[in-house]
XYZ file of C-alpha atoms in Angstrom:
193
model
C -15.549 9.942 -31.687
C -14.742 10.859 -35.419
C -17.821 8.768 -36.502
C -20.048 10.617 -33.971
C -18.998 13.908 -35.341
C -19.681 12.825 -38.957
C -23.069 11.623 -37.885
C -23.739 14.731 -35.997
C -22.755 16.845 -39.175
C -24.840 14.824 -41.385
C -27.974 15.267 -39.184
C -27.321 18.896 -39.068
C -26.927 19.141 -42.866
C -30.196 17.147 -43.273
C -32.132 19.184 -40.910
C -30.997 22.398 -42.490
C -32.064 21.186 -45.854
C -35.566 20.974 -44.587
C -35.592 24.669 -43.323
C -37.468 26.974 -45.774
C -35.269 29.519 -47.346
C -37.091 32.375 -45.592
C -36.188 30.998 -42.269
C -32.514 30.373 -43.204
C -31.137 33.473 -41.138
C -32.629 32.174 -37.892
C -31.545 28.448 -38.523
C -28.123 28.960 -39.956
C -25.332 27.399 -37.913
C -21.749 28.906 -37.525
C -20.630 26.572 -40.128
C -23.136 27.978 -42.664
C -21.087 31.329 -43.320
C -19.689 31.938 -46.657
C -16.474 33.318 -45.178
C -14.563 30.718 -43.112
C -13.417 32.923 -40.379
C -16.616 34.945 -39.958
C -19.080 34.690 -37.014
C -22.729 34.093 -37.878
C -24.602 37.224 -36.611
C -27.813 37.003 -38.599
C -29.891 39.886 -39.735
C -33.567 39.924 -39.217
C -35.290 38.255 -42.152
C -37.378 41.435 -42.595
C -34.197 43.287 -43.379
C -33.031 41.435 -46.482
C -34.485 39.607 -49.462
C -34.144 35.815 -50.324
C -34.176 35.661 -54.088
C -36.648 33.451 -55.724
C -33.848 31.802 -57.519
C -30.667 32.168 -55.393
C -28.493 30.232 -57.884
C -29.231 32.844 -60.529
C -27.956 35.845 -58.278
C -25.024 37.290 -60.087
C -22.668 39.265 -57.810
C -20.798 42.087 -59.954
C -19.328 44.311 -57.170
C -18.365 44.716 -53.533
C -19.694 47.878 -51.805
C -17.405 49.271 -49.098
C -19.211 51.066 -46.297
C -18.400 52.750 -42.874
C -21.101 52.219 -40.356
C -21.072 55.486 -38.635
C -21.396 53.256 -35.500
C -19.566 50.677 -33.418
C -19.415 46.968 -34.354
C -21.999 45.441 -31.906
C -24.462 48.311 -32.327
C -24.362 47.914 -36.214
C -25.157 44.070 -35.834
C -28.036 45.312 -33.677
C -29.442 47.603 -36.148
C -29.430 44.844 -38.778
C -31.323 42.566 -36.099
C -34.071 45.216 -35.699
C -36.853 44.549 -38.197
C -38.020 48.268 -38.128
C -34.578 49.439 -39.349
C -35.147 47.958 -42.854
C -31.367 47.668 -43.511
C -28.712 45.156 -43.509
C -25.150 44.244 -44.968
C -23.672 41.017 -45.668
C -20.673 41.559 -43.331
C -19.474 43.780 -40.601
C -15.646 44.248 -39.781
C -14.571 45.405 -36.400
C -11.965 47.984 -36.122
C -9.772 46.969 -33.201
C -9.073 43.294 -34.134
C -10.444 42.946 -37.743
C -13.131 40.429 -36.537
C -15.623 39.745 -39.294
C -19.345 38.971 -38.634
C -21.550 37.779 -41.366
C -25.032 38.920 -41.216
C -26.641 37.995 -44.384
C -25.674 35.048 -46.755
C -24.017 36.083 -50.055
C -26.728 34.284 -51.945
C -29.269 36.596 -50.400
C -29.692 40.292 -51.027
C -28.879 42.556 -48.283
C -30.344 46.118 -48.162
C -27.144 48.161 -47.923
C -26.726 50.189 -51.071
C -29.851 52.398 -51.175
C -30.217 51.399 -54.621
C -32.298 48.056 -55.243
C -30.445 47.374 -58.635
C -27.069 47.577 -56.833
C -28.374 45.498 -53.897
C -29.284 42.731 -56.159
C -25.814 42.398 -57.772
C -23.458 43.266 -54.897
C -22.097 42.178 -51.399
C -21.964 44.921 -48.835
C -19.306 45.095 -46.221
C -19.711 47.576 -43.283
C -16.797 48.700 -41.264
C -16.961 49.785 -37.587
C -16.362 53.391 -37.206
C -17.082 56.943 -38.576
C -15.872 58.576 -41.869
C -14.138 61.482 -40.036
C -12.542 59.449 -37.487
C -9.396 57.786 -39.137
C -8.390 55.946 -35.791
C -11.028 53.485 -36.617
C -9.241 52.605 -39.850
C -6.694 50.322 -38.209
C -4.101 48.100 -40.033
C -5.820 44.930 -38.870
C -9.219 46.114 -40.052
C -7.742 46.973 -43.449
C -6.154 43.661 -43.699
C -9.040 41.464 -42.558
C -11.525 43.326 -44.589
C -9.160 43.069 -47.707
C -8.756 39.283 -47.125
C -12.554 39.246 -47.028
C -12.942 41.304 -50.258
C -10.510 39.180 -51.947
C -12.245 35.960 -51.075
C -15.577 37.373 -52.201
C -13.955 38.374 -55.596
C -12.690 34.958 -55.878
C -15.974 33.245 -55.069
C -17.742 35.250 -57.642
C -15.219 35.626 -60.246
C -14.685 39.457 -60.044
C -11.640 41.407 -60.805
C -9.991 42.860 -57.793
C -10.147 46.466 -58.945
C -11.717 49.816 -58.288
C -14.520 49.046 -60.912
C -15.571 45.999 -58.873
C -14.764 47.190 -55.277
C -16.564 50.510 -54.787
C -17.502 52.796 -52.121
C -21.087 53.468 -50.916
C -20.638 57.120 -52.255
C -20.162 55.690 -55.812
C -23.652 53.748 -55.790
C -25.938 55.693 -58.259
C -28.399 57.939 -56.561
C -26.588 57.737 -53.199
C -26.379 60.553 -50.813
C -23.789 58.816 -48.535
C -20.229 59.828 -48.359
C -18.864 56.555 -46.882
C -16.160 55.254 -46.734
C -15.066 58.811 -46.945
C -12.063 60.814 -47.965
C -9.973 59.306 -45.173
C -10.413 55.699 -46.549
C -7.082 54.618 -48.094
C -8.200 53.065 -51.444
C -4.628 52.569 -52.778
C -3.635 50.666 -49.618
C -6.846 48.779 -49.481
C -6.696 47.473 -53.080
C -2.994 46.622 -52.597
C -3.947 44.384 -49.794
C -6.832 43.083 -51.717
C -4.479 41.977 -54.455
C -1.759 40.291 -52.198
C -1.146 36.714 -53.361
C-alpha cells in the first residue's frame, strides 16, 4: 500500500512538471498549496500573472484585505475572468478556514498597484470593514498563522512595515481592513513562537 502511494505521488509530480505554467491554476492539486492547511481554490488564470521568471519574484510584504463579501462569493469573484482581480488567500470568519487561490510564486491582482502586486502576497478576509462581528478570534489566529508562515517562507520581518493594510498601498482608494481591524492583536499573534 505504501509503495502504491509513492508511485502515485511520483506519477502526479511527473505529470505536473509537464503542465505549462499558464495552466498551473487549473492543474494544481490540493498538495500544491504553499500553506499546508489551505484548500486549493484556484482563481481563473485571467485574474493573475505568472511571472516570466518565478524564481526571481521577491516578496517584500503581506497586504491585509477585508473582502466586503462572504467567503464563497469572494472565491467566486476570483474565478470569474471578467472581474480581473484575485488574492493569494481568503480566510473565512467563522472557523478561520484558509483557501489558496493563487500560488505565492505568481502575482495576484489584489493591491490596485502593479508595483505592490509584484512584490506582495495578498490575504482577503471574509467580512465587511464596518462589521466587527466578522473579525472573530479564530479568524485572527488562523490568518496570523498564515501571515507568520508567509513571512518565514520569504524572509520577512513580522512587523507593520512588512504586514500592511490595503489602505496603505500607494494610490489606494480602499479603506480595508478598516479602523476596526485590531493591528496590535494581529501582530502579537503573528509573532507568537
